[in-house]
Coordinates of C-alpha atoms and ligand atoms in Angstrom, one line a residue:
X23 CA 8.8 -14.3 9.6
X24 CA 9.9 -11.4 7.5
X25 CA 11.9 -10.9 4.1
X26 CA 15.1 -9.7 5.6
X27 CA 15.7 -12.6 7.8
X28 CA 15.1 -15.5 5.0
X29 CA 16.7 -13.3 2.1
X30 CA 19.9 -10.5 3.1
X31 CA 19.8 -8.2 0.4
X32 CA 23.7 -8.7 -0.4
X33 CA 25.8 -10.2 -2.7
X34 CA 27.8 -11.9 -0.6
X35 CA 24.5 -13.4 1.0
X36 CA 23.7 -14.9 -2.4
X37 CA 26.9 -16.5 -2.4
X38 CA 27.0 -17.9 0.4
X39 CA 23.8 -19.7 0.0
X40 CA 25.0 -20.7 -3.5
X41 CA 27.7 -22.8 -1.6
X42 CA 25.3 -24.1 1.1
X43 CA 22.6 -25.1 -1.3
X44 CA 25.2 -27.0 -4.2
X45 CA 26.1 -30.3 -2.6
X46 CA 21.6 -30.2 -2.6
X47 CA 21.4 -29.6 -6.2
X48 CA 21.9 -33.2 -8.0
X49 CA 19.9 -35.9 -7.3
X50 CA 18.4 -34.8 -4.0
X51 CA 17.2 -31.5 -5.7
X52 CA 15.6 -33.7 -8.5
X53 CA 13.7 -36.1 -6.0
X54 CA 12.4 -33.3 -3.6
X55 CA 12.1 -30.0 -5.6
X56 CA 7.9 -30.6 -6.0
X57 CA 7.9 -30.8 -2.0
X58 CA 6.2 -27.5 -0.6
X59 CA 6.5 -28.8 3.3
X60 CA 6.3 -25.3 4.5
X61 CA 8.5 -21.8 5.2
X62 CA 10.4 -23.3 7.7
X63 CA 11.2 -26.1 5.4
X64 CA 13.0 -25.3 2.2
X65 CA 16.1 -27.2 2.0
X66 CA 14.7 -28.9 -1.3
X67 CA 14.8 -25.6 -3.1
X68 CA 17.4 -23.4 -3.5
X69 CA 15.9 -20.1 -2.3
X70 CA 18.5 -18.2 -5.1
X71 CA 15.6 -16.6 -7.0
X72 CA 15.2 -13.1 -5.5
X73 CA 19.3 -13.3 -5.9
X74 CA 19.6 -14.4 -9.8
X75 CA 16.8 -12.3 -10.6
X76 CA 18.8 -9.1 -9.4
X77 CA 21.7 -10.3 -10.5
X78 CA 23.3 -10.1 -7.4
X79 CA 24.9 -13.4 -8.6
X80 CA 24.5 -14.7 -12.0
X81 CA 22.6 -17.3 -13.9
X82 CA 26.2 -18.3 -15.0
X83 CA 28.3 -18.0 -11.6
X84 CA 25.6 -20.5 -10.2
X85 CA 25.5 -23.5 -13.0
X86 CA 29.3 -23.2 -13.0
X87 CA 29.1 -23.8 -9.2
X88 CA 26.7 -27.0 -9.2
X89 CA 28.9 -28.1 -12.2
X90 CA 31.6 -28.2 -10.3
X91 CA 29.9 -30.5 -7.9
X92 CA 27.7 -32.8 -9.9
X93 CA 27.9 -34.2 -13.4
X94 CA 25.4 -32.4 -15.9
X95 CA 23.0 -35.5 -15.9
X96 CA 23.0 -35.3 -12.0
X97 CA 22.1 -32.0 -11.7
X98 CA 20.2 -31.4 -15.3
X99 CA 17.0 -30.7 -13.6
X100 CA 18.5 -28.0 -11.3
X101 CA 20.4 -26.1 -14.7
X102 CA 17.1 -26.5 -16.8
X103 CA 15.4 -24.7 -14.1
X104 CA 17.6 -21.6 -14.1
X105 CA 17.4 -21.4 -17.8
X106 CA 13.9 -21.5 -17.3
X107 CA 14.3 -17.8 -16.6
X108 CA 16.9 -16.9 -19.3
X109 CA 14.0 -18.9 -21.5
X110 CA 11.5 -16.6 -20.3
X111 CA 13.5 -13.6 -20.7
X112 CA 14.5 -14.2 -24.3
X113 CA 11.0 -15.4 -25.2
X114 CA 9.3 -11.9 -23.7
X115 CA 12.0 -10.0 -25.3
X116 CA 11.0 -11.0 -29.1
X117 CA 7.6 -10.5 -28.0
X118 CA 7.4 -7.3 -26.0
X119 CA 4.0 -6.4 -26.8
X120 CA 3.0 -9.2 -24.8
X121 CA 4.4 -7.0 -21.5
X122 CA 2.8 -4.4 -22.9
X123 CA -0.8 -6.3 -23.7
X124 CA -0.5 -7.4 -19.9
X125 CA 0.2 -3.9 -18.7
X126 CA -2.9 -2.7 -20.3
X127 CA -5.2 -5.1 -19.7
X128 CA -4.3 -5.1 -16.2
X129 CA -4.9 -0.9 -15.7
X130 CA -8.2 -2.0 -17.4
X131 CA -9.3 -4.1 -15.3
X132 CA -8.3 -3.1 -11.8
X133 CA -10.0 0.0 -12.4
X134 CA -13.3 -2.8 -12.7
X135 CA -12.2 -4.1 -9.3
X136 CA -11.3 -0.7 -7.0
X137 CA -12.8 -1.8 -3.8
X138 CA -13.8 -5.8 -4.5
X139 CA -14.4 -7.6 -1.8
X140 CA -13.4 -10.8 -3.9
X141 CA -10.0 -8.8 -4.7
X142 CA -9.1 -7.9 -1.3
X143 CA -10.5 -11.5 0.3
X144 CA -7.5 -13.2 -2.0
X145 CA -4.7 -10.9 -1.3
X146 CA -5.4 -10.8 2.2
X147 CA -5.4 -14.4 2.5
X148 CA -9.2 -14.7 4.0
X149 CA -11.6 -16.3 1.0
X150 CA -11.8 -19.7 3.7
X151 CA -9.9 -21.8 1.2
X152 CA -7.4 -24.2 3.0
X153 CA -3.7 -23.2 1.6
X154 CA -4.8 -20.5 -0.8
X155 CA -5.0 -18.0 2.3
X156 CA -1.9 -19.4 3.4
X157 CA 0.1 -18.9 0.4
X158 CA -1.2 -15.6 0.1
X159 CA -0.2 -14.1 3.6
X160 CA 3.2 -16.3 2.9
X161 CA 3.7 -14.1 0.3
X162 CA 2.9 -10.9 2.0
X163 CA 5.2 -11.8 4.9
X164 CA 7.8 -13.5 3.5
X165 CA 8.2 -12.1 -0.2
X166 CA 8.8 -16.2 -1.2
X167 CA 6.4 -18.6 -2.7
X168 CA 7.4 -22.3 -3.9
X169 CA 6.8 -22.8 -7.1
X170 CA 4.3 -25.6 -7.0
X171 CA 2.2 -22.9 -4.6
X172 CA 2.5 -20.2 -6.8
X173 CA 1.1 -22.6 -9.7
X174 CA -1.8 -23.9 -6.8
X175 CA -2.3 -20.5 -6.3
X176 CA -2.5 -19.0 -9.5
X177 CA -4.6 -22.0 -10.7
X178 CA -7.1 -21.0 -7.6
X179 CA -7.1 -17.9 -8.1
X180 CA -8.0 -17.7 -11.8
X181 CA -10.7 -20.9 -12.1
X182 CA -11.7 -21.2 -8.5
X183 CA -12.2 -17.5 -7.7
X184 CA -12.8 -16.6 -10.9
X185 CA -10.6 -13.4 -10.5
X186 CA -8.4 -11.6 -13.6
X187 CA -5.3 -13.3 -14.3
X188 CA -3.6 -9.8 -14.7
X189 CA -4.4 -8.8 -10.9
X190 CA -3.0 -12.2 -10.0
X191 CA 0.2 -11.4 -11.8
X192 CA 0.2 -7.7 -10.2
X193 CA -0.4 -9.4 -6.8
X194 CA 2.7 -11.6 -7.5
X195 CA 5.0 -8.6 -9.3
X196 CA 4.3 -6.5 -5.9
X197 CA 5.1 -9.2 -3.2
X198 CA 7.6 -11.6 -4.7
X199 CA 11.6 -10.4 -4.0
X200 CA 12.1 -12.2 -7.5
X201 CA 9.6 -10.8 -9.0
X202 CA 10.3 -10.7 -12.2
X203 CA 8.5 -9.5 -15.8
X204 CA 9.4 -12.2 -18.1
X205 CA 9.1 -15.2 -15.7
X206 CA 6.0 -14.1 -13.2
X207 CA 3.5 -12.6 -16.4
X208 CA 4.2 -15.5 -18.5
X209 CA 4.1 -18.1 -15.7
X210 CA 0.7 -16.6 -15.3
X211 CA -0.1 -16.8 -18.7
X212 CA 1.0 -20.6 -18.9
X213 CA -1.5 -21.5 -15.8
X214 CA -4.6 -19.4 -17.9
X215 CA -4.0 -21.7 -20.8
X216 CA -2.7 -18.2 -23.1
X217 CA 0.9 -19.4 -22.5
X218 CA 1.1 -22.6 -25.0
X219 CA -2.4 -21.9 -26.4
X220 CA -5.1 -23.7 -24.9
X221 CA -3.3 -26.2 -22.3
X222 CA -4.0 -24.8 -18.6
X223 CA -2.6 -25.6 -15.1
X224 CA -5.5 -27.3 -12.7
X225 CA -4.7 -27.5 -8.8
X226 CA -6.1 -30.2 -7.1
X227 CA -6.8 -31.3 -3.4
X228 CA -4.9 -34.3 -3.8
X229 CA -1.7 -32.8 -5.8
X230 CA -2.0 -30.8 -2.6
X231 CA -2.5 -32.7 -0.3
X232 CA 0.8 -34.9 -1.6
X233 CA 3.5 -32.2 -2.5
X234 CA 2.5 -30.5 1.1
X235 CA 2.8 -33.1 2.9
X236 CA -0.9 -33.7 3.9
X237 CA -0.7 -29.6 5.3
X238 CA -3.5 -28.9 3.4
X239 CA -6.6 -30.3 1.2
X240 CA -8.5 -27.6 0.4
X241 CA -12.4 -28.2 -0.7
X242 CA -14.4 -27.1 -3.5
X243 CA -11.6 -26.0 -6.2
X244 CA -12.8 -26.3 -9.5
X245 CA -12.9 -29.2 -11.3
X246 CA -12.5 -27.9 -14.8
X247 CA -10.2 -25.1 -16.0
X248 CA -11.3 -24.1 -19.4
X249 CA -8.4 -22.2 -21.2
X250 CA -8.6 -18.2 -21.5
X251 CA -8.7 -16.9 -24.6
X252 CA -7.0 -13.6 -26.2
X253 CA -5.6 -12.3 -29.7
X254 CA -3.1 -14.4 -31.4
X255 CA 0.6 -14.0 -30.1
X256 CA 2.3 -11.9 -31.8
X257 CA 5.5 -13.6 -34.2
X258 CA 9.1 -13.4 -32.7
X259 CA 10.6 -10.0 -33.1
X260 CA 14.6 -10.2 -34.1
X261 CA 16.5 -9.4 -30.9
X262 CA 18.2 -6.2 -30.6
X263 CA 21.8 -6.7 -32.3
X264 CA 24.5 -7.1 -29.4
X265 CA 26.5 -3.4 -29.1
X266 CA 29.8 -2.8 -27.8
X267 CA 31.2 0.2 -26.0
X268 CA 34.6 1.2 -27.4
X269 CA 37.4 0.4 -25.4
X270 CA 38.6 4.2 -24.6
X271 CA 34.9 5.5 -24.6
X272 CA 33.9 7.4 -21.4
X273 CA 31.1 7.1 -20.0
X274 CA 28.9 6.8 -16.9
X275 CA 27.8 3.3 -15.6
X276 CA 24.3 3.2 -15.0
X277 CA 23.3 -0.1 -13.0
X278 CA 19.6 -1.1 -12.4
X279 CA 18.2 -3.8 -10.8
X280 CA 17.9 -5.9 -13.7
X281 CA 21.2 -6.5 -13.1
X282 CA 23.8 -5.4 -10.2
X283 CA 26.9 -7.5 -11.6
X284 CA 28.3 -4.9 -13.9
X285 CA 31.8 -6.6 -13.3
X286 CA 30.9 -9.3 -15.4
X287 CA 29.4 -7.5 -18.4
X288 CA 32.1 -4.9 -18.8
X289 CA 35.7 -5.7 -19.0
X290 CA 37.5 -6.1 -16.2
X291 CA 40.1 -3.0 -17.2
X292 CA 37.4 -0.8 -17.8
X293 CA 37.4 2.5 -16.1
X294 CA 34.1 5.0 -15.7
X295 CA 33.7 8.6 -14.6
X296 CA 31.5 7.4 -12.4
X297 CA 28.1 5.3 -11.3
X298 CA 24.9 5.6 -10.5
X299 CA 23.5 2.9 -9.1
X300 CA 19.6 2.8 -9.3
X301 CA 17.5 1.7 -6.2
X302 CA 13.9 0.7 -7.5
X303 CA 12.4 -1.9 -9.7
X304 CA 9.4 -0.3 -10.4
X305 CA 7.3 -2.8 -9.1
X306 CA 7.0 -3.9 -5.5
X307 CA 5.8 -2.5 -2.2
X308 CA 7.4 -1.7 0.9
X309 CA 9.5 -5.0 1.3
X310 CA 10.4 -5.6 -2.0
X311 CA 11.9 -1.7 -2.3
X312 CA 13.9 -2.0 0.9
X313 CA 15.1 -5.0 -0.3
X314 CA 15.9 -4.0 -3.8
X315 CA 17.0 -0.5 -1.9
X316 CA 19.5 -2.2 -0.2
X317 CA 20.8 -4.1 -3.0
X318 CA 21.9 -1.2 -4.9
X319 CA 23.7 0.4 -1.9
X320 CA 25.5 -3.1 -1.6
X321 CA 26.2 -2.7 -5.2
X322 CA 27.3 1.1 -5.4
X323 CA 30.0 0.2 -2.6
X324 CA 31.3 -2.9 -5.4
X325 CA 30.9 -0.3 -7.9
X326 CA 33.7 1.8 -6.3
X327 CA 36.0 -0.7 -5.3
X328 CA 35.6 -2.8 -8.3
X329 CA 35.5 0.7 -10.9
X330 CA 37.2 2.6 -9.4
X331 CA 34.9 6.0 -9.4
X332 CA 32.8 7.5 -7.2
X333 CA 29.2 5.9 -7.0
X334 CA 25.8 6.9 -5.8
X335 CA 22.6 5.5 -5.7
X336 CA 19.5 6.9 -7.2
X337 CA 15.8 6.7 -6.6
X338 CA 14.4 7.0 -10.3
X339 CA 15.9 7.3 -13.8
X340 CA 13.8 9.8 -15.3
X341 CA 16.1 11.3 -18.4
X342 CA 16.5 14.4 -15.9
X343 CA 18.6 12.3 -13.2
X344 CA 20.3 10.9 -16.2
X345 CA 21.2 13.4 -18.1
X346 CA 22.2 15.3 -14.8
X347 CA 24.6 13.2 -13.3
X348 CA 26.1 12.4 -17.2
X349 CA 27.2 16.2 -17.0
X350 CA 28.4 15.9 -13.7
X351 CA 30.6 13.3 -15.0
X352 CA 31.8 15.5 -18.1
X353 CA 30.8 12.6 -20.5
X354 CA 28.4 12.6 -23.4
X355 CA 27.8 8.2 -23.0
X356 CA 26.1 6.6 -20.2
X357 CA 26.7 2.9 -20.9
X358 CA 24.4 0.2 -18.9
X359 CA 23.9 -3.8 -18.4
X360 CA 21.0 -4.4 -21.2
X361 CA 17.8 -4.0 -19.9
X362 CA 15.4 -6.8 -21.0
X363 CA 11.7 -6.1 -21.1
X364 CA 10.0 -4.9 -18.2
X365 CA 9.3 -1.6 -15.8
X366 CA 13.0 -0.1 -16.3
X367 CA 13.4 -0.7 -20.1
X368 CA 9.7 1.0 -20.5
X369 CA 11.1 4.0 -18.0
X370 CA 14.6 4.1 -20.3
X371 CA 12.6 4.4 -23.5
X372 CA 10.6 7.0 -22.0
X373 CA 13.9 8.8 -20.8
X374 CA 15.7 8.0 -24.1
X375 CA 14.1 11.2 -26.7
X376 CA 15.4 14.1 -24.3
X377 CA 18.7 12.3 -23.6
X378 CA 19.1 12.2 -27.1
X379 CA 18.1 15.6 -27.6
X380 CA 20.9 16.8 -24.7
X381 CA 23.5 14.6 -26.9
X382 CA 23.9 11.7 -24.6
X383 CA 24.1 8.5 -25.6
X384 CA 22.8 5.3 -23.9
X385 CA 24.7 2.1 -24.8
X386 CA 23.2 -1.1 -23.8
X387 CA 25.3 -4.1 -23.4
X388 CA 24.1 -7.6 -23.5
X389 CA 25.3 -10.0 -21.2
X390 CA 27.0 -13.0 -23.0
X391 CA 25.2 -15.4 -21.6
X392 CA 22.1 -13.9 -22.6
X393 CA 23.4 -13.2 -25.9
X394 CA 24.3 -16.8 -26.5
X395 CA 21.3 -18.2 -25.0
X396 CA 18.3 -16.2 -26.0
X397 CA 18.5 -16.7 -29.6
X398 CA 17.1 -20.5 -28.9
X399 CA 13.8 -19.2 -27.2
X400 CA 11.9 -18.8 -30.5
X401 CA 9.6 -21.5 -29.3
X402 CA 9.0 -23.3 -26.8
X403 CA 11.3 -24.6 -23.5
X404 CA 11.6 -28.3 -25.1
X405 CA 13.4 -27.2 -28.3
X406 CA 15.2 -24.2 -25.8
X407 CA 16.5 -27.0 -23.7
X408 CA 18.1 -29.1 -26.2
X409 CA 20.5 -26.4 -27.2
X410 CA 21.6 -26.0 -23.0
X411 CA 24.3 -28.2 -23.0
X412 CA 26.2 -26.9 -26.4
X413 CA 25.9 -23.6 -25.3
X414 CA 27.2 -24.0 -21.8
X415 CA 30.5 -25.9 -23.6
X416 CA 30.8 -22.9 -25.7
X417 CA 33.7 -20.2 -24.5
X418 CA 32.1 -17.4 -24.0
Ligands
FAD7 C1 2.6 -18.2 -11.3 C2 4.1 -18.2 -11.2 C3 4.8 -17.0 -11.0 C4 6.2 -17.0 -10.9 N1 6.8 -15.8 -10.8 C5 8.2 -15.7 -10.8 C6 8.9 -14.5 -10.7 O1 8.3 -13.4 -10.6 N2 10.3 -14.5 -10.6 C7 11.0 -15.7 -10.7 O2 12.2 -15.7 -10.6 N3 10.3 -16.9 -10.8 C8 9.0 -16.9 -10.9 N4 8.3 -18.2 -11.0 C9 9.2 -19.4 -11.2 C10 9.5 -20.2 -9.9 O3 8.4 -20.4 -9.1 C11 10.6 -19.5 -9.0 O4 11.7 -19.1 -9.8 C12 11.1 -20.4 -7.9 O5 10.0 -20.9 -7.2 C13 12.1 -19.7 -7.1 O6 12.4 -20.4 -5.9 P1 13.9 -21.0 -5.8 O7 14.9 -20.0 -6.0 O8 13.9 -21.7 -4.5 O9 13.9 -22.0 -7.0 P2 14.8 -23.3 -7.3 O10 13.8 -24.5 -7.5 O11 15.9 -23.6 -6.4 O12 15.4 -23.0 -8.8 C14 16.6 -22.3 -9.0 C15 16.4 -21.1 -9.8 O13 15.9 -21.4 -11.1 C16 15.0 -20.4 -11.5 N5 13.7 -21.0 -11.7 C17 13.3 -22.2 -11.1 N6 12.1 -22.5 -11.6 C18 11.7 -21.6 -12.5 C19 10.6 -21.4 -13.3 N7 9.6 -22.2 -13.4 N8 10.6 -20.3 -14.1 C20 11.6 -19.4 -14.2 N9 12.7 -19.6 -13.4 C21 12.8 -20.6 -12.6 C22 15.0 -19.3 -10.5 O14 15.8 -18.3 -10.8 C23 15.4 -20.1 -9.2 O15 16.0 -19.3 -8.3 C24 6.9 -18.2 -11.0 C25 6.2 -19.4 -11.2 C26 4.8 -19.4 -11.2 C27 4.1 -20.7 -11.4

């Protein structure tokens, strides 16, 4: 099985599972979400994440859609679980030095591990432990893991193999279509016991053996997973204040992978000079870039017909590209979807000195829902939940 059979890389094919999977999300979703009974069986889950985590339909588009459906308290564990990723988001993005603590710890340490044997036997799914290889060449072929595996398997990997929780996180980041900054490092980092301090994730044969339906029991995991320890987390940052772009500002529409639904974050009269439509997360192989790859191009051809100007895609955003296709344009603002912390933020900032220096200007704008909702992710998901259902009755 490969990634482009169980995920198109269009928008319309987000959508159209949307509809498929929301009569599923109340009460059925609730009872069988834990179930992991295999890659041909996955009518529990949704399967929206490599979707909602490119935007290719929105966090909002999809708990309007199962609202529609099923009363909140029917389907309250399905819309808790997508605002688990707008909780992760908002937490990493008063904290970014927790990104950047993982991105360094990580080049540290896989230059320790250039040629393990340890390393390679986990990715490549042959270390003789009963699901673990599994879920690892699931990954590989598939670009999809369920979430209880990916917590069995991150549990393994870190206190049964003994291997850094960084590389795990890389492994994850490079396979998973969804893979995401904010929710795949600090899913990681909740598992290690760094996440809420001192409270790990242990996977057992028997917790296996039941959410798998008896497919597998592995032997000898440990029995003990003794929390990781690191320097203190770091207080919560403000968030950067929400900008606008003025209503008869020109500019260029820049569109990234963090988010290819521009037609909900600008206004619907809006016109541009014209768009670039970027085609690489920064992070993936082969799979994961012909999927994300082919996203954008599904996106540039939205971009015209939605905008109204000409639209390309682009393989990198260095501030050369930018500043390039800005002049093209004949404008002096290239205005974007915000770019929350991760690979294209860090290759922006980088960018951001020389377009300055040429006089352009990059405005970010946040996405309402993000605006509204990330404020509440100061702590942890318990207090971040109870503000959900106020928020969602808010007009925004
Ligand atoms: C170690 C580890 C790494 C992970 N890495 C990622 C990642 O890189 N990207 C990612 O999107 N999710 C990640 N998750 C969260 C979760 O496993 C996936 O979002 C979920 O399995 C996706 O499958 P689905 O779309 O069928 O989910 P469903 O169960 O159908 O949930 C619907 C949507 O809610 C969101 N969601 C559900 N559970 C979570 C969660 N625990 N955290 C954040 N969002 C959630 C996703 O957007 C998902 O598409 C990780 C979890 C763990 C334990």
């Amino acid at each position: 099985m490969h990634s482009p059979v169980l995920f198109i890389p269009t928008r319309a094919a987000g959508l159209t599972r949307l509809h498929t999977f929301v009569p599923r999300a109340g009460a059925e979703y609730m009872q069988n979400r834990n179930a992991d009974l295999g890659p041909d069986a996955r009518t529990n889950v949704s399967l929206l994440a490599p979707y909602l985590r490119h935007r290719l339909i929105t966090e909002r588009e999809v708990v309007s859609a199962v609202l529609a459906r099923h009363s909140f308290s029917e389907a309250e564990k399905f819309v808790q679980e997508v605002l688990w990723r707008t909780y992760w988001k908002g937490w990493l993005e008063m904290r970014p030095a927790i990104w950047d603590r993982y991105l360094a710890e990580r080049d540290t340490v896989r230059a320790g591990f250039r040629g393990a044997t340890a390393l390679a036997r986990a990715e490549n799914g042959t270390t003789g432990i009963e699901g673990f290889d599994d879920w690892a060449r699931e990954l590989v072929e598939t670009g999809y893991l369920h979430n209880h595996a990916r917590m069995w398997f991150a549990s393994i990997w870190i206190f049964t193999l003994r291997l850094p929780w960084t590389l795990g996180a890389d492994f994850f980041l490079r396979h998973l279509l969804d893979g995401d900054p904010a929710s795949n490092t600090l899913s990681w980092r909740w598992v290690a016991g760094l996440q809420t301090v001192g409270k790990t994730y242990l996977a057992t044969a028997d917790n296996i053996a039941r959410y798998t339906g008896g497919r597998f029991a592995p032997n000898g995991l440990a029995a003990t997973a003794a929390p990781l320890t690191e320097a203190p987390i770091p207080a919560a940052m403000p968030l950067p204040a929400p900008i606008a772009l003025g209503p008869d500002a020109r500019a260029l529409l820049l569109v990234t992978p963090e988010d290819f639904h521009p037609e909900t974050v600008f206004a619907p009269d809006r016109r541009f000079a014209g768009a670039i439509v970027l085609a690489d997360r920064g992070s993936g192989e082969e799979p994961v870039r012909a999927f994300v790859a082919a996203a954008a191009q599904d996106c540039a051809t939205r971009m015209e017909a939605h905008f109204g100007c000409p639209a390309r895609v682009i393989a990198a955003i260095d501030a050369e590209t930018l500043a390039a296709a800005a002049r093209d344009c004949h404008v002096a603002t290239i205005a974007t979807a915000y770019t929350p912390v991760g690979n294209i933020a860090d290759s922006l900032r980088a960018a951001a000195p020389t377009l300055r220096s040429a006089g352009i200007d990059l405005v970010q704008v946040h996405r309402p829902w993000d605006a509204r909702f990330w404020p509440n992710a100061k702590k942890g998901f318990f207090a971040f939940k109870e503000h959900i259902p106020r928020v969602l009755g808010e007009r925004f």
